[in-house]
Coordinates of C-alpha atoms and ligand atoms in Angstrom, one line a residue:
M13 CA -74.5 -224.3 -67.1
N14 CA -74.1 -227.2 -64.7
E15 CA -73.0 -226.9 -61.1
D16 CA -69.5 -228.2 -61.7
T17 CA -68.8 -225.6 -64.4
A18 CA -70.2 -222.8 -62.2
A19 CA -68.1 -224.0 -59.3
K20 CA -64.9 -224.1 -61.4
L21 CA -65.6 -220.6 -62.8
K22 CA -65.9 -219.3 -59.2
D23 CA -62.7 -221.1 -58.2
L24 CA -60.6 -219.5 -61.0
P25 CA -57.6 -217.7 -59.4
R26 CA -57.6 -213.9 -59.1
V27 CA -55.2 -212.0 -61.3
D28 CA -53.0 -211.0 -58.3
E29 CA -52.7 -214.6 -57.3
V30 CA -51.4 -215.5 -60.8
L31 CA -49.0 -212.5 -60.7
A32 CA -47.7 -213.7 -57.4
E33 CA -46.8 -217.2 -58.7
P34 CA -43.0 -217.6 -58.3
A35 CA -42.6 -218.8 -61.9
L36 CA -44.2 -215.7 -63.3
A37 CA -42.8 -213.3 -60.7
Y38 CA -39.3 -214.6 -61.4
H39 CA -39.4 -213.9 -65.1
S40 CA -41.6 -210.8 -65.1
G41 CA -38.7 -208.4 -64.5
R42 CA -37.8 -208.8 -68.2
F43 CA -41.2 -207.5 -69.3
P44 CA -43.1 -204.3 -68.6
A45 CA -45.6 -204.7 -65.7
E46 CA -48.5 -203.8 -68.1
T47 CA -47.5 -206.6 -70.5
V48 CA -47.3 -209.2 -67.7
L49 CA -50.7 -208.1 -66.4
R50 CA -52.2 -208.5 -69.9
A51 CA -50.7 -212.0 -70.3
A52 CA -52.1 -213.1 -66.9
R53 CA -55.6 -211.8 -67.8
S54 CA -55.4 -213.5 -71.2
A55 CA -54.4 -216.7 -69.5
L56 CA -57.4 -216.5 -67.2
A57 CA -59.7 -215.7 -70.1
S58 CA -58.6 -218.7 -72.0
M59 CA -59.0 -220.9 -68.9
R60 CA -62.5 -219.5 -68.5
D61 CA -63.3 -220.4 -72.1
D62 CA -61.9 -223.9 -71.6
I63 CA -64.1 -224.4 -68.5
L64 CA -67.2 -223.3 -70.4
E65 CA -66.4 -225.8 -73.2
G66 CA -65.9 -228.4 -70.5
K67 CA -62.3 -229.2 -71.4
I68 CA -60.3 -228.2 -68.4
T69 CA -59.6 -229.8 -65.0
D70 CA -56.6 -227.9 -63.7
I71 CA -57.5 -224.4 -62.7
S72 CA -54.6 -223.7 -60.3
P73 CA -52.7 -220.4 -60.2
E74 CA -49.6 -222.4 -61.3
R75 CA -51.4 -223.4 -64.5
A76 CA -52.5 -219.8 -65.2
A77 CA -48.9 -218.6 -64.6
F78 CA -47.6 -221.2 -66.9
L79 CA -50.0 -220.1 -69.7
A80 CA -49.1 -216.4 -69.1
L81 CA -45.4 -217.2 -69.3
K82 CA -45.9 -219.1 -72.5
E83 CA -47.7 -216.1 -74.0
L84 CA -44.9 -213.7 -72.9
R85 CA -42.3 -215.9 -74.5
K86 CA -44.3 -216.1 -77.7
A87 CA -44.7 -212.3 -77.8
E88 CA -40.9 -212.0 -77.6
E89 CA -40.4 -213.9 -80.8
R90 CA -40.3 -212.1 -84.1
S91 CA -43.3 -212.7 -86.4
L92 CA -41.3 -212.9 -89.6
R93 CA -38.7 -215.6 -89.0
R94 CA -36.0 -217.5 -90.8
V95 CA -37.0 -221.1 -91.5
I96 CA -35.3 -224.2 -92.8
N97 CA -36.9 -225.4 -96.0
G98 CA -36.9 -229.2 -96.0
T99 CA -39.6 -229.5 -98.7
G100 CA -37.4 -229.8 -101.8
V101 CA -39.3 -227.0 -103.5
I102 CA -36.6 -224.5 -104.5
L103 CA -38.7 -221.4 -105.1
H104 CA -41.4 -222.0 -102.4
T105 CA -43.6 -218.9 -102.6
N106 CA -44.9 -219.4 -99.0
L107 CA -41.3 -219.6 -97.8
G108 CA -40.1 -216.4 -99.4
R109 CA -39.0 -217.8 -102.9
A110 CA -35.4 -217.2 -103.7
R111 CA -32.6 -217.3 -101.1
L112 CA -30.1 -214.5 -101.8
S113 CA -26.5 -215.1 -102.3
D114 CA -24.2 -214.1 -99.4
S115 CA -22.8 -211.2 -101.3
A116 CA -26.3 -209.9 -102.3
A117 CA -27.5 -210.2 -98.7
A118 CA -24.4 -208.3 -97.6
A119 CA -25.0 -205.6 -100.2
M120 CA -28.6 -205.3 -99.0
S121 CA -27.5 -205.0 -95.3
N122 CA -24.8 -202.5 -96.2
A123 CA -27.2 -200.2 -98.1
A124 CA -29.8 -200.5 -95.4
S125 CA -27.6 -199.6 -92.4
G126 CA -26.2 -196.4 -93.8
Y127 CA -26.8 -193.5 -96.1
S128 CA -26.3 -194.2 -99.8
N129 CA -26.2 -192.4 -103.2
L130 CA -29.7 -193.8 -103.9
E131 CA -30.8 -190.7 -105.7
F132 CA -27.6 -188.7 -105.8
D133 CA -25.1 -188.3 -108.6
L134 CA -21.6 -188.5 -106.9
E135 CA -19.8 -187.3 -110.1
E136 CA -21.9 -184.2 -110.5
G137 CA -22.9 -183.6 -106.9
R138 CA -26.6 -183.2 -107.8
R139 CA -29.8 -185.2 -107.7
G140 CA -29.7 -188.6 -109.5
S141 CA -32.1 -191.4 -110.3
R142 CA -32.5 -194.6 -108.4
H143 CA -33.0 -196.4 -111.7
D144 CA -29.4 -195.5 -112.8
H145 CA -27.9 -198.1 -110.5
I146 CA -29.1 -201.0 -112.4
G147 CA -30.3 -199.8 -115.9
R148 CA -26.9 -200.1 -117.7
L149 CA -25.9 -203.2 -115.8
I150 CA -29.0 -205.1 -116.7
G151 CA -28.6 -203.9 -120.3
E152 CA -25.1 -205.3 -120.3
I153 CA -26.2 -208.7 -119.0
T154 CA -29.4 -209.1 -121.1
G155 CA -28.7 -207.1 -124.2
A156 CA -31.5 -204.6 -123.5
E157 CA -31.2 -200.9 -124.3
D158 CA -32.3 -200.0 -120.8
A159 CA -34.1 -201.5 -117.8
M160 CA -35.8 -200.5 -114.5
A161 CA -37.1 -202.3 -111.5
V162 CA -40.4 -202.1 -109.6
N163 CA -41.7 -204.1 -106.6
N164 CA -42.7 -207.3 -108.3
N165 CA -43.5 -208.7 -111.8
A166 CA -47.2 -208.1 -111.3
A167 CA -46.4 -204.4 -110.8
A168 CA -44.1 -204.5 -113.9
T169 CA -47.0 -205.9 -116.0
L170 CA -49.4 -203.2 -114.7
L171 CA -46.9 -200.4 -115.3
A172 CA -46.0 -201.6 -118.8
L173 CA -49.6 -201.8 -119.9
S174 CA -50.5 -198.5 -118.2
A175 CA -47.7 -196.6 -119.7
V176 CA -47.5 -198.1 -123.2
C177 CA -51.0 -199.4 -123.9
F178 CA -53.4 -197.0 -122.2
K179 CA -56.7 -196.8 -124.0
T180 CA -55.6 -199.2 -126.7
E181 CA -56.4 -202.8 -127.5
V182 CA -53.8 -205.4 -126.5
L183 CA -53.8 -208.8 -128.3
V184 CA -53.3 -211.8 -126.1
S185 CA -53.6 -215.5 -127.0
R186 CA -56.5 -217.4 -125.3
G187 CA -53.9 -220.0 -124.3
E188 CA -52.0 -217.4 -122.3
L189 CA -54.7 -215.8 -120.1
I190 CA -53.0 -216.9 -117.0
E191 CA -53.7 -216.7 -113.3
I192 CA -50.5 -216.8 -111.2
G193 CA -52.2 -217.0 -107.8
G194 CA -52.9 -214.4 -105.2
S195 CA -55.3 -212.7 -107.6
F196 CA -52.9 -211.9 -110.4
R197 CA -54.9 -212.6 -113.6
I198 CA -54.1 -211.1 -117.0
P199 CA -57.7 -209.9 -117.7
D200 CA -57.9 -208.2 -114.3
I201 CA -54.5 -206.5 -114.6
M202 CA -55.5 -205.4 -118.1
R203 CA -58.7 -203.8 -116.9
V204 CA -56.9 -201.9 -114.1
S205 CA -54.3 -200.6 -116.5
G206 CA -56.8 -198.9 -118.8
A207 CA -55.9 -201.1 -121.8
S208 CA -58.5 -203.4 -123.2
L209 CA -57.9 -207.1 -123.7
K210 CA -58.5 -208.6 -127.2
E211 CA -58.4 -212.3 -126.9
V212 CA -57.2 -214.1 -130.0
G213 CA -57.0 -217.8 -131.0
T214 CA -58.3 -220.7 -128.9
T215 CA -57.2 -222.3 -125.7
N216 CA -55.0 -224.9 -127.3
K217 CA -54.1 -223.4 -130.6
T218 CA -53.2 -219.8 -131.6
H219 CA -51.7 -219.1 -135.0
L220 CA -50.0 -216.0 -136.4
Y221 CA -53.0 -215.2 -138.5
D222 CA -55.2 -215.1 -135.3
Y223 CA -53.1 -212.1 -134.2
E224 CA -52.8 -210.6 -137.7
R225 CA -56.6 -210.5 -138.4
H226 CA -57.3 -208.5 -135.2
I227 CA -54.7 -205.7 -135.7
N228 CA -56.4 -202.4 -136.4
E229 CA -56.0 -198.7 -135.7
G230 CA -57.0 -199.2 -132.1
T231 CA -54.3 -201.8 -131.4
G232 CA -51.6 -200.8 -129.0
A233 CA -49.4 -203.8 -128.5
I234 CA -49.1 -207.6 -128.6
L235 CA -48.7 -209.2 -125.3
K236 CA -47.1 -212.6 -125.0
V237 CA -47.4 -214.3 -121.6
H238 CA -45.2 -217.2 -120.6
T239 CA -47.5 -219.9 -119.2
S240 CA -45.1 -220.5 -116.4
N241 CA -47.2 -222.4 -114.0
Y242 CA -49.0 -224.8 -116.3
R243 CA -48.5 -226.5 -119.6
I244 CA -51.0 -227.1 -122.4
T245 CA -50.0 -230.3 -124.1
G246 CA -51.3 -232.5 -126.9
F247 CA -52.8 -230.8 -130.0
T248 CA -51.4 -227.4 -129.4
E249 CA -49.7 -224.5 -131.1
D250 CA -48.5 -221.1 -130.1
V251 CA -46.6 -218.4 -131.9
S252 CA -42.9 -217.9 -131.3
V253 CA -41.5 -214.6 -130.0
K254 CA -39.6 -214.2 -133.2
A255 CA -42.7 -214.5 -135.4
L256 CA -44.7 -212.3 -133.1
A257 CA -42.0 -209.6 -133.0
E258 CA -41.9 -209.5 -136.8
L259 CA -45.7 -209.1 -137.0
A260 CA -45.8 -206.5 -134.3
H261 CA -42.9 -204.4 -135.9
K262 CA -44.4 -204.7 -139.4
N263 CA -47.5 -202.9 -137.9
G264 CA -45.6 -200.4 -135.9
L265 CA -46.5 -202.1 -132.6
P266 CA -44.4 -203.2 -129.6
L267 CA -44.2 -206.8 -128.5
I268 CA -44.4 -207.1 -124.7
Y269 CA -43.3 -210.4 -123.2
D270 CA -44.3 -211.3 -119.6
L271 CA -41.7 -214.0 -119.0
G272 CA -42.3 -214.5 -115.3
S273 CA -39.3 -216.6 -114.2
G274 CA -36.4 -214.4 -115.4
L275 CA -33.9 -217.1 -116.3
M276 CA -30.6 -215.5 -117.3
V277 CA -28.4 -218.5 -118.2
D278 CA -29.0 -221.7 -120.1
L279 CA -29.9 -224.6 -117.7
K280 CA -30.8 -227.2 -120.3
D281 CA -28.2 -229.6 -118.9
C282 CA -30.2 -229.6 -115.7
G283 CA -33.4 -230.5 -117.6
L284 CA -34.7 -227.0 -117.4
D285 CA -36.2 -225.9 -120.7
E286 CA -37.3 -222.4 -119.8
P287 CA -36.9 -219.3 -122.1
T288 CA -34.1 -216.9 -121.0
V289 CA -34.3 -213.2 -120.9
P290 CA -31.4 -212.6 -123.3
R291 CA -33.0 -214.9 -125.8
A292 CA -36.4 -213.2 -125.6
L293 CA -34.8 -209.8 -126.3
K294 CA -32.6 -211.2 -129.1
D295 CA -35.8 -212.7 -130.7
G296 CA -37.2 -209.2 -130.9
A297 CA -39.4 -208.6 -127.8
D298 CA -39.5 -204.9 -127.1
L299 CA -40.1 -205.2 -123.4
V300 CA -39.4 -208.3 -121.3
L301 CA -40.9 -208.4 -117.8
F302 CA -39.7 -210.9 -115.1
S303 CA -39.5 -211.4 -111.4
G304 CA -36.4 -210.8 -109.3
D305 CA -37.0 -213.7 -106.9
K306 CA -37.7 -216.6 -109.2
L307 CA -35.0 -218.1 -111.4
L308 CA -32.9 -214.9 -111.4
G309 CA -32.3 -215.7 -107.7
G310 CA -32.4 -212.2 -106.4
P311 CA -34.7 -210.1 -104.1
Q312 CA -38.5 -209.7 -104.7
A313 CA -38.7 -207.2 -107.6
G314 CA -40.2 -206.9 -111.0
I315 CA -37.7 -206.1 -113.8
I316 CA -38.6 -204.4 -117.1
A317 CA -35.9 -204.7 -119.8
G318 CA -36.1 -203.5 -123.4
R319 CA -36.4 -200.4 -125.5
K320 CA -35.2 -197.1 -124.0
C321 CA -38.2 -195.1 -125.3
F322 CA -40.7 -197.3 -123.5
I323 CA -38.6 -197.5 -120.3
E324 CA -38.4 -193.7 -120.3
A325 CA -42.2 -193.5 -120.6
M326 CA -42.6 -195.9 -117.7
K327 CA -40.1 -194.0 -115.5
E328 CA -42.2 -190.9 -116.0
H329 CA -45.5 -192.6 -115.3
P330 CA -47.1 -191.7 -111.9
L331 CA -47.4 -195.5 -111.1
A332 CA -43.6 -195.8 -111.3
R333 CA -43.4 -193.7 -108.1
V334 CA -46.1 -195.9 -106.5
M335 CA -44.1 -199.1 -107.3
R336 CA -40.5 -198.0 -106.8
P337 CA -38.2 -200.4 -104.9
G338 CA -36.3 -199.3 -101.9
K339 CA -32.5 -199.0 -101.6
A340 CA -32.0 -202.4 -100.0
V341 CA -33.7 -204.2 -102.8
L342 CA -31.8 -202.2 -105.4
A343 CA -28.6 -203.0 -103.7
A344 CA -29.4 -206.8 -103.8
L345 CA -30.5 -206.6 -107.4
E346 CA -27.3 -204.8 -108.5
E347 CA -25.2 -207.4 -106.7
T348 CA -27.2 -210.3 -108.1
F349 CA -26.8 -209.0 -111.7
R350 CA -23.1 -208.3 -111.2
Q351 CA -22.7 -212.0 -110.5
Y352 CA -24.1 -212.8 -114.0
R353 CA -21.1 -211.1 -115.6
D354 CA -19.4 -214.5 -115.1
P355 CA -22.1 -217.1 -115.7
V356 CA -19.9 -219.9 -114.3
Q357 CA -19.5 -217.9 -111.0
A358 CA -23.3 -217.1 -111.1
K359 CA -24.1 -220.8 -111.1
R360 CA -21.7 -221.4 -108.3
N361 CA -22.7 -218.5 -106.0
I362 CA -26.5 -217.9 -106.6
P363 CA -28.3 -220.3 -104.3
V364 CA -31.2 -220.9 -106.6
L365 CA -28.9 -221.9 -109.5
Q366 CA -26.8 -223.9 -107.1
M367 CA -29.7 -225.9 -105.8
I368 CA -31.1 -226.5 -109.3
S369 CA -27.8 -227.7 -110.7
A370 CA -26.6 -229.7 -107.7
S371 CA -26.0 -233.3 -108.8
P372 CA -28.2 -236.1 -107.3
D373 CA -25.1 -238.0 -106.3
D374 CA -23.8 -235.1 -104.2
I375 CA -27.2 -234.7 -102.6
R376 CA -27.4 -238.4 -101.9
Y377 CA -24.0 -238.3 -100.2
K378 CA -25.0 -235.3 -98.1
A379 CA -28.2 -237.1 -97.1
Q380 CA -26.3 -240.2 -96.1
R381 CA -23.8 -238.4 -93.9
F382 CA -26.6 -236.3 -92.3
A383 CA -28.7 -239.4 -91.6
L384 CA -25.8 -241.1 -90.0
R385 CA -25.2 -238.1 -87.8
L386 CA -28.8 -237.9 -86.8
A387 CA -28.8 -241.6 -86.0
Q388 CA -25.8 -241.2 -83.7
E389 CA -27.3 -238.2 -82.0
N390 CA -30.7 -239.6 -81.4
P391 CA -30.3 -243.3 -80.5
L392 CA -33.4 -245.3 -79.5
V393 CA -35.9 -242.6 -80.2
C394 CA -36.0 -242.4 -84.0
D395 CA -34.8 -244.4 -87.1
F396 CA -33.2 -242.6 -90.0
S397 CA -32.7 -243.6 -93.6
V398 CA -32.2 -242.1 -96.9
I399 CA -34.7 -242.2 -99.7
R400 CA -35.0 -240.9 -103.3
G401 CA -37.5 -238.1 -103.8
T402 CA -38.8 -235.7 -106.4
G403 CA -38.1 -232.0 -105.8
M404 CA -39.6 -229.1 -107.7
I405 CA -38.5 -225.7 -108.9
G406 CA -41.7 -224.1 -107.6
G407 CA -42.7 -220.4 -107.7
G408 CA -44.6 -221.1 -110.9
A409 CA -41.6 -222.1 -112.9
A410 CA -41.2 -225.3 -114.9
P411 CA -44.3 -226.9 -113.4
M412 CA -43.8 -230.3 -115.0
L413 CA -40.2 -230.8 -114.1
G414 CA -39.6 -233.2 -111.2
I415 CA -36.0 -232.9 -110.0
D416 CA -34.2 -236.1 -108.8
T417 CA -33.3 -235.5 -105.2
W418 CA -32.6 -237.3 -101.9
A419 CA -34.2 -236.9 -98.5
V420 CA -33.4 -238.0 -95.0
A421 CA -36.4 -240.0 -93.8
A422 CA -37.2 -240.0 -90.1
S423 CA -39.4 -242.6 -88.4
P424 CA -39.8 -241.5 -84.8
R425 CA -40.6 -244.4 -82.3
E426 CA -42.6 -242.6 -79.6
I427 CA -44.5 -240.0 -81.6
S428 CA -46.1 -239.9 -85.0
P429 CA -44.2 -238.4 -88.0
E430 CA -47.0 -235.8 -88.2
E431 CA -46.5 -234.8 -84.6
M432 CA -42.7 -234.6 -85.2
A433 CA -43.3 -232.4 -88.3
S434 CA -45.6 -230.2 -86.3
R435 CA -43.0 -229.8 -83.5
L436 CA -40.3 -229.0 -86.0
R437 CA -42.6 -226.3 -87.4
R438 CA -43.1 -224.7 -84.0
W439 CA -39.4 -225.1 -83.0
K440 CA -37.5 -221.9 -82.2
D441 CA -35.7 -222.3 -85.6
P442 CA -38.7 -223.6 -87.5
V443 CA -38.2 -226.5 -90.0
I444 CA -40.8 -227.0 -92.8
C445 CA -41.0 -230.5 -94.2
G446 CA -43.4 -233.1 -95.4
V447 CA -44.7 -236.5 -94.3
Q448 CA -45.2 -239.2 -96.8
D449 CA -46.1 -242.9 -96.4
G450 CA -45.5 -242.7 -92.6
L451 CA -42.1 -241.1 -92.9
L452 CA -41.0 -237.5 -92.2
L453 CA -38.9 -236.3 -95.1
L454 CA -36.1 -233.7 -95.0
D455 CA -35.2 -233.0 -98.6
M456 CA -31.5 -232.2 -98.7
R457 CA -31.6 -230.2 -102.0
T458 CA -33.1 -227.2 -100.3
V459 CA -31.2 -227.4 -97.0
A460 CA -27.9 -225.4 -97.1
D461 CA -24.7 -226.9 -95.6
S462 CA -24.6 -224.0 -93.2
E463 CA -28.1 -225.0 -91.9
L464 CA -27.2 -228.6 -91.0
Q465 CA -26.1 -227.8 -87.5
T466 CA -29.3 -225.9 -86.7
L467 CA -31.4 -228.6 -88.3
A468 CA -29.6 -231.3 -86.3
E469 CA -30.3 -229.4 -83.1
A470 CA -34.0 -229.0 -84.0
V471 CA -34.4 -232.7 -84.7
A472 CA -32.7 -233.6 -81.4
G473 CA -34.8 -231.0 -79.6
V474 CA -38.2 -232.2 -80.8
L475 CA -37.4 -235.9 -80.1
R476 CA -36.2 -235.2 -76.6
Ligands
LIG16 C1 -44.8 -215.2 -111.4 C2 -45.3 -214.5 -112.5 C3 -45.9 -213.2 -112.4 C4 -46.0 -212.5 -111.1 O1 -44.7 -212.2 -110.6 P1 -44.5 -211.6 -109.1 O2 -43.1 -211.2 -109.1 O3 -44.9 -212.8 -108.2 O4 -45.4 -210.5 -109.0 C5 -46.4 -212.7 -113.6 N1 -46.4 -213.3 -114.7 C6 -45.8 -214.5 -114.9 C7 -45.8 -215.1 -116.3 C8 -45.3 -215.2 -113.8 O5 -44.7 -216.4 -113.9

């Protein structure tokens, strides 16, 4: 350690000097004394580290008080915060996937803030089941005999395999041995469930006879997995749900279909060629598994829809208790499914469907108006324009589909676009967006009209 460093360490202010600094003393009434003391100590500790690393010059009590205050303010903020999604990725897994509709969010809040008949039969005045709130409704929308919900689709897959296929062989095509991310892999889930995986076919081609020749007394089910986050293209072949269902039923086996995305209505006119849940059931799948927060547009959940006998077995399995969703999630799920009673209304009210089906012209118009507003509010510090972009569904759905979209492009004059993006991210109402070719891009497809005011304030705030 050189002399300068040693001298600086010695000159660091004492804790009581920092606490006596007017800036800190003035604000500290809002926080418990213990918390303020901890913040002051931590400020001094970080200054000490900086001195040792040779990167600090100012070791005044004012500076320590400033750092302590910053930490106190930080501790006041919630950790899990609402953000504005300017990325154009509609089901951004890192940003919480689907946004709920207003009515689903209201149902969630209503169930959470009071008591409810979660497990109480109001007609009979005795104990009921939490599954009853959605089973019949999901059946009505999808055509399934019965349905239940668990915490997510990974849980749904584990439960179905555990309850229906324990100690049996389950046939899966080699082209469908997926990894979804965050350690969800079909072979791993299979191992945990107690079923054993029987791979059939090849990576690019699996024929009906590949399944057929592997069926024996030890076989428990055929599992089809929607390759939702990648596509195998070229010289390929897989077997349709219809043909697989026929084969399974001829051999007295169930066909389980892990569909992933949970699309309920046809969105082909938006370029989205994904299988729907009603179609999969109609084609003969005995159990269809899908996420609540992907293309369904509801809360995080895993939904299992299909034959009553299997659903009953799953409800009684010990894992069902381990994976059961809470009342707030069930309330949001019920409300989301209720909206599908009228598909036109569902497309209008469910944000995920709204964002997917919004026309590029409307988004362009919204971007132009917003760019104009930002230009007026931030003269001389930043230039704004409107550029065409490519959005995505995200969340492991329709990986090859680029969606035509429009973004407001910002080119700040005094800071770099990367610096502006980083300030937006750390703003009190955080904004997440990308930088491309020297421009900061705010994709207007994933920004709600109701968020524009907050977004404008954030932009002005970080340019100030
Ligand atoms: C997304 C997905 C899952 C996992 O669903 P979570 O709800 O994220 O647990 C499983 N299988 C498929 C095919 C998927 O697309």
